Backbone as CSV, one residue per row, in Angstrom:
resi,resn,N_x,N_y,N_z,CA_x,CA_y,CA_z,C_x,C_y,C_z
1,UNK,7.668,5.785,61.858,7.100,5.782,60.532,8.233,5.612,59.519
2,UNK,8.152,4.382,58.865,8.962,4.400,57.668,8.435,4.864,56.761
3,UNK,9.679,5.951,55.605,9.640,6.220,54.622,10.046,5.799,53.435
4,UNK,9.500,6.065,52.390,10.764,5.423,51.384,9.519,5.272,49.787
5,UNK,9.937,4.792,49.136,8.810,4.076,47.655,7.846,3.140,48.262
6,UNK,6.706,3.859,47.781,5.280,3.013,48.275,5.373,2.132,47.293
7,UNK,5.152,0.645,47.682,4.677,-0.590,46.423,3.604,0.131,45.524
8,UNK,3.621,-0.209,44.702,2.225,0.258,43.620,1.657,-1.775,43.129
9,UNK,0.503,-1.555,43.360,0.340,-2.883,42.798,0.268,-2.735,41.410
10,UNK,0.297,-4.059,40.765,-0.363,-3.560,38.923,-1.448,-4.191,39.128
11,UNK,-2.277,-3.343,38.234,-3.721,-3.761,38.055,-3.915,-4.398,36.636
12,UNK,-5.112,-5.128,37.119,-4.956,-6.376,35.664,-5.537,-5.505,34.467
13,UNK,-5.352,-6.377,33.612,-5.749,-5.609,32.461,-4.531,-4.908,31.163
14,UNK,-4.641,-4.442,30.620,-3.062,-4.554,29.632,-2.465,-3.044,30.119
15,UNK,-1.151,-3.201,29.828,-0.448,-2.035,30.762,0.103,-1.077,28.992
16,UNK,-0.164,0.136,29.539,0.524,1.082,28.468,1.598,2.177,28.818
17,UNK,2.479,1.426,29.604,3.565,2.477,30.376,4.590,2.187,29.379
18,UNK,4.882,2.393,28.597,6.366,2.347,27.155,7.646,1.800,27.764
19,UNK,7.723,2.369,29.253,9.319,2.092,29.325,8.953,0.126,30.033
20,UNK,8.078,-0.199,30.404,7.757,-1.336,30.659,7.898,-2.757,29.540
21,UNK,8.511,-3.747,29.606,8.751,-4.348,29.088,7.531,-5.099,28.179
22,UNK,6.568,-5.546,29.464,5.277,-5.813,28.950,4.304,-5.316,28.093
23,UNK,4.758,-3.913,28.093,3.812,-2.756,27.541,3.155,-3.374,26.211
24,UNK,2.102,-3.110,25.803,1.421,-3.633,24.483,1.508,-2.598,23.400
25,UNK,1.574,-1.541,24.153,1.923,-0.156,22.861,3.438,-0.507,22.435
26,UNK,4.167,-0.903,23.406,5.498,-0.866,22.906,5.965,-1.504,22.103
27,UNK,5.491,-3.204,22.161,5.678,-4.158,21.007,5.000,-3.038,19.760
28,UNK,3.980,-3.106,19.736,3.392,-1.983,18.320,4.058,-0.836,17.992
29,UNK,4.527,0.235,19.005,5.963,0.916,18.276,7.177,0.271,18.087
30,UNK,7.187,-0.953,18.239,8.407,-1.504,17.398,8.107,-2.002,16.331
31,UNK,7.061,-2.010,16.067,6.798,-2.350,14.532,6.511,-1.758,13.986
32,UNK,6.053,-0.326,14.201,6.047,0.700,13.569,7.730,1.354,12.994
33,UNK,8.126,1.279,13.928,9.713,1.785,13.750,10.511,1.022,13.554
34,UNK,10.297,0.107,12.914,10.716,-1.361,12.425,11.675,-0.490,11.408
35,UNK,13.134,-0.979,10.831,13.677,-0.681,10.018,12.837,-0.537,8.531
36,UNK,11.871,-1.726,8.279,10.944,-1.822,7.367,9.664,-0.707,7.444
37,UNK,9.297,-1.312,8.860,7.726,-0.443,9.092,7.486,0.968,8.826
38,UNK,8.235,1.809,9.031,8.066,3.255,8.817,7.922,3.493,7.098
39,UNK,8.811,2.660,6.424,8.951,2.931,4.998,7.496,2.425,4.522
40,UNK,7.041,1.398,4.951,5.998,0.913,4.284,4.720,2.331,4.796
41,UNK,4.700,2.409,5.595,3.531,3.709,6.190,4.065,4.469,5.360
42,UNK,5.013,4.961,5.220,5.449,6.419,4.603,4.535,6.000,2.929
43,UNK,4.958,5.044,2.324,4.592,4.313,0.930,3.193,4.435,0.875
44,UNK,2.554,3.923,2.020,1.122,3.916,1.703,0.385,5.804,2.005
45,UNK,1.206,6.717,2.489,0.505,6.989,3.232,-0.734,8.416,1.877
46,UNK,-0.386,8.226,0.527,-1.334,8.849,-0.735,-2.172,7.810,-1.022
47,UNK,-2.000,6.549,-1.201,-3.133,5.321,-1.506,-2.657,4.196,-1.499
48,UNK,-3.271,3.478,-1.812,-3.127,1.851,-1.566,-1.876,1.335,-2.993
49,UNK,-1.523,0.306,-2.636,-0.285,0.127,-3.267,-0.745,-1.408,-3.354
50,UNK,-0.824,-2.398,-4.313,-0.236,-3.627,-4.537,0.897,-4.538,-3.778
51,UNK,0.955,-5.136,-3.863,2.285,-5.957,-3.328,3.986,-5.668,-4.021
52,UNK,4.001,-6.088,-5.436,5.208,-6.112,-6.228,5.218,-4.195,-6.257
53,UNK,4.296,-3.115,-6.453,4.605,-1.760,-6.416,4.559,-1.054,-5.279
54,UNK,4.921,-1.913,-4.200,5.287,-1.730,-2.438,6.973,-2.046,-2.830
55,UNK,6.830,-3.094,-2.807,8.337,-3.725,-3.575,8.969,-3.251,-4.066
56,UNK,9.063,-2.397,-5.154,9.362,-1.523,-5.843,9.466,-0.390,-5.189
57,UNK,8.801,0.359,-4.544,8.569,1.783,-3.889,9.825,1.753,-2.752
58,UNK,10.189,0.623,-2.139,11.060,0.570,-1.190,12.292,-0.243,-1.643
59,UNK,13.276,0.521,-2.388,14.253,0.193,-2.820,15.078,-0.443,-1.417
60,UNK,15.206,-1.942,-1.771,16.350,-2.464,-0.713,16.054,-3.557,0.068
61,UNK,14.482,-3.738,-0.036,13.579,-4.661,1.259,13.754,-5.516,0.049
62,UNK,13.846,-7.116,0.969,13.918,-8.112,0.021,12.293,-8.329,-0.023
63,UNK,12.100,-9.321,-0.712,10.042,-10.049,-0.458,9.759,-10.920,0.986
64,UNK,10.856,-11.891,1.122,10.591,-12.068,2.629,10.463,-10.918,3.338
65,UNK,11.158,-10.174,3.858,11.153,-8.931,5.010,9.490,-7.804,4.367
66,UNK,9.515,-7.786,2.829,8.263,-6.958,2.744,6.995,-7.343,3.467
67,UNK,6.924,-9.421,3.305,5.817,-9.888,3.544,5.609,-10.026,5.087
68,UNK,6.841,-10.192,5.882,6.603,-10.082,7.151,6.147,-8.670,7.988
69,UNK,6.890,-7.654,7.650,6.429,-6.697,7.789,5.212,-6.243,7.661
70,UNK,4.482,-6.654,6.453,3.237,-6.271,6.131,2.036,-7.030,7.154
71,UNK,2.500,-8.383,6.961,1.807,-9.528,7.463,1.523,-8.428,9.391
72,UNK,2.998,-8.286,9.958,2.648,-7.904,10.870,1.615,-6.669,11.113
73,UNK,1.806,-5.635,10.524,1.484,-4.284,10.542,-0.026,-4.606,10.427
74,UNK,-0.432,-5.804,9.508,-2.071,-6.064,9.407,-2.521,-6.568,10.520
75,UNK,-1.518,-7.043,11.189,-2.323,-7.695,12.693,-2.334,-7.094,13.556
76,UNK,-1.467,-5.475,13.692,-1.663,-4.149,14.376,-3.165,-3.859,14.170
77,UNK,-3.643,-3.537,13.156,-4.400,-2.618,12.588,-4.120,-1.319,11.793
78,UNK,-3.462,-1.961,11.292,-2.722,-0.457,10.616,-2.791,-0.507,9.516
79,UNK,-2.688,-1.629,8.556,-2.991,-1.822,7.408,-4.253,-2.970,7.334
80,UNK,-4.658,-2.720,5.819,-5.798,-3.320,5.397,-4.766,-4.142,4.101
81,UNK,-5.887,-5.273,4.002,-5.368,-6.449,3.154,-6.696,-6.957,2.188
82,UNK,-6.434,-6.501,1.316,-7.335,-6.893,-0.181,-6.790,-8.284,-0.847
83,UNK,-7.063,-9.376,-1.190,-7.273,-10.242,-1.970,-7.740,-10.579,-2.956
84,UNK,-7.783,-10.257,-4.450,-8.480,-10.373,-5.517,-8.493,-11.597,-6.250
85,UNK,-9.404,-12.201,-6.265,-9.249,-14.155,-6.680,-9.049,-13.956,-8.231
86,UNK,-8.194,-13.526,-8.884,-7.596,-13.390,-9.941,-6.215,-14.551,-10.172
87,UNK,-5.526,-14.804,-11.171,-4.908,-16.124,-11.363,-3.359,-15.485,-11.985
88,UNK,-2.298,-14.807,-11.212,-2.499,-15.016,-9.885,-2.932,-14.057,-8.786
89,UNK,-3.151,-14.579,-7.762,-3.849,-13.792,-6.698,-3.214,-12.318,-6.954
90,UNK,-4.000,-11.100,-6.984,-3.275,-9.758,-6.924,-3.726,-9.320,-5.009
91,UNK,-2.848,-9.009,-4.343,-3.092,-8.346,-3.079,-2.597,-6.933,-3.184
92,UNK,-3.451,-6.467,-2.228,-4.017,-4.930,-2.500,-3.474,-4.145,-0.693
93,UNK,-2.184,-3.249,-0.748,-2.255,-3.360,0.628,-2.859,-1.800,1.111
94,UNK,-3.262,-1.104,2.038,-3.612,0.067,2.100,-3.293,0.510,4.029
95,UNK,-3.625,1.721,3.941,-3.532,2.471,5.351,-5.201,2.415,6.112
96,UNK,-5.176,1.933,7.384,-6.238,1.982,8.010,-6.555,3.270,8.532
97,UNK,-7.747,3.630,9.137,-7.680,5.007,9.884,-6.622,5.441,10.932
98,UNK,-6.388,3.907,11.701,-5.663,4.210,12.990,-3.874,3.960,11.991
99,UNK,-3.667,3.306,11.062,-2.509,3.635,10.572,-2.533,5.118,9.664
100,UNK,-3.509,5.734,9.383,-3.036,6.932,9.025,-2.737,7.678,10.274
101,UNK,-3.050,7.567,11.210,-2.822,8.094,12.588,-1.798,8.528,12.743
102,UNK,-1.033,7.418,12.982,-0.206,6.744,13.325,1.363,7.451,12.155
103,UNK,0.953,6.867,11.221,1.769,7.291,10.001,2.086,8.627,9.282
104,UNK,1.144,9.387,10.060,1.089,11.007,9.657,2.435,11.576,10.516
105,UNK,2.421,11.378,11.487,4.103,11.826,12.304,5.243,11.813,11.349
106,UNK,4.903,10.454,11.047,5.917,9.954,9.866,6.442,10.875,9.273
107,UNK,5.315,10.589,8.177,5.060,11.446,7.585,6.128,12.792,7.710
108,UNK,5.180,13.591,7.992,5.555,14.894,8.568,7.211,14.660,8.934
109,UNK,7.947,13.750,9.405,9.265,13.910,9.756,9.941,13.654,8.678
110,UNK,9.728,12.670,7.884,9.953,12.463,6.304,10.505,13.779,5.864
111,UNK,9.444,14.542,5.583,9.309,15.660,4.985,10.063,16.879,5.416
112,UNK,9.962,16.673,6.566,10.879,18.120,7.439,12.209,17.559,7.141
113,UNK,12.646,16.335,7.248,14.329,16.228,7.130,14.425,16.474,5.136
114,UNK,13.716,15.946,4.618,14.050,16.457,2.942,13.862,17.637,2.646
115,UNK,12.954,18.633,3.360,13.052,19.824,3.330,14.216,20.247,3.867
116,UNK,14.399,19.723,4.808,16.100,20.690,5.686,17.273,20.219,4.338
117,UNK,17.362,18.876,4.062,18.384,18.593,3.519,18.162,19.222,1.834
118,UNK,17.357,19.198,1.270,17.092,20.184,0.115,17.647,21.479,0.502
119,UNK,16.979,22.214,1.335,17.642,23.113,1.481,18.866,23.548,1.582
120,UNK,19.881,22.553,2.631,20.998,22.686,2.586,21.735,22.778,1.383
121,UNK,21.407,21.805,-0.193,21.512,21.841,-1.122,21.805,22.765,-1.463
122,UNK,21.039,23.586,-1.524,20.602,25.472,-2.018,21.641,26.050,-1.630
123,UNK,21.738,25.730,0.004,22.727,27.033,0.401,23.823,26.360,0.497
């Protein structure tokens, strides 16, 4: 009787193992944790924001990198995309359910490191 690592087949269908290259969650936490992506969740995560006062909110992102970022994050499902046929177009960007999900960790870590580092302030 040989011993040793049993083959595992893969079974079809989309794989959600992270350390896997293929993984489909994993491409989507990289765009979440995108140098950009986290800031934009963090931005949206009280209400919906415009385009140019996204822009603004994230001191440093040029407009290319805002629009790709965004562009992507909408094809996650994470954000929602408003269009107002106004002259010129105003776009409207916001947090979906599954990006508040998602973005609440964030969130929350946001907050715990400005709390620690405030604090340190103090003392």
């Amino acid at each position: 009787m040989t011993e040793g690592v049993q083959e595992r087949r893969a079974e079809p269908g989309p794989r959600y193992e992270v350390f896997h290259t293929d993984c489909l969650a994993r491409e989507m936490v990289d765009h979440v944790t995108s140098r950009w992506g986290v800031w934009v969740l963090i931005s949206l995560r009280h209400n919906s924001l415009r385009f140019y006062e996204l822009r603004e909110s994230i001191q440093g992102i040029s407009e290319k990198m805002l629009a790709q970022t965004l562009r992507t994050l909408v094809q996650d499902g994470l954000l929602w995309r408003e269009v107002e046929p106004t002259t010129p177009p105003q776009v409207t960007y916001g947090l979906t359910e599954f990006g508040r999900d998602v973005g609440e960790p964030l969130s929350e870590l946001f907050d715990r490191i400005t709390r620690r580092l405030s604090a340190g302030d103090a003392g």
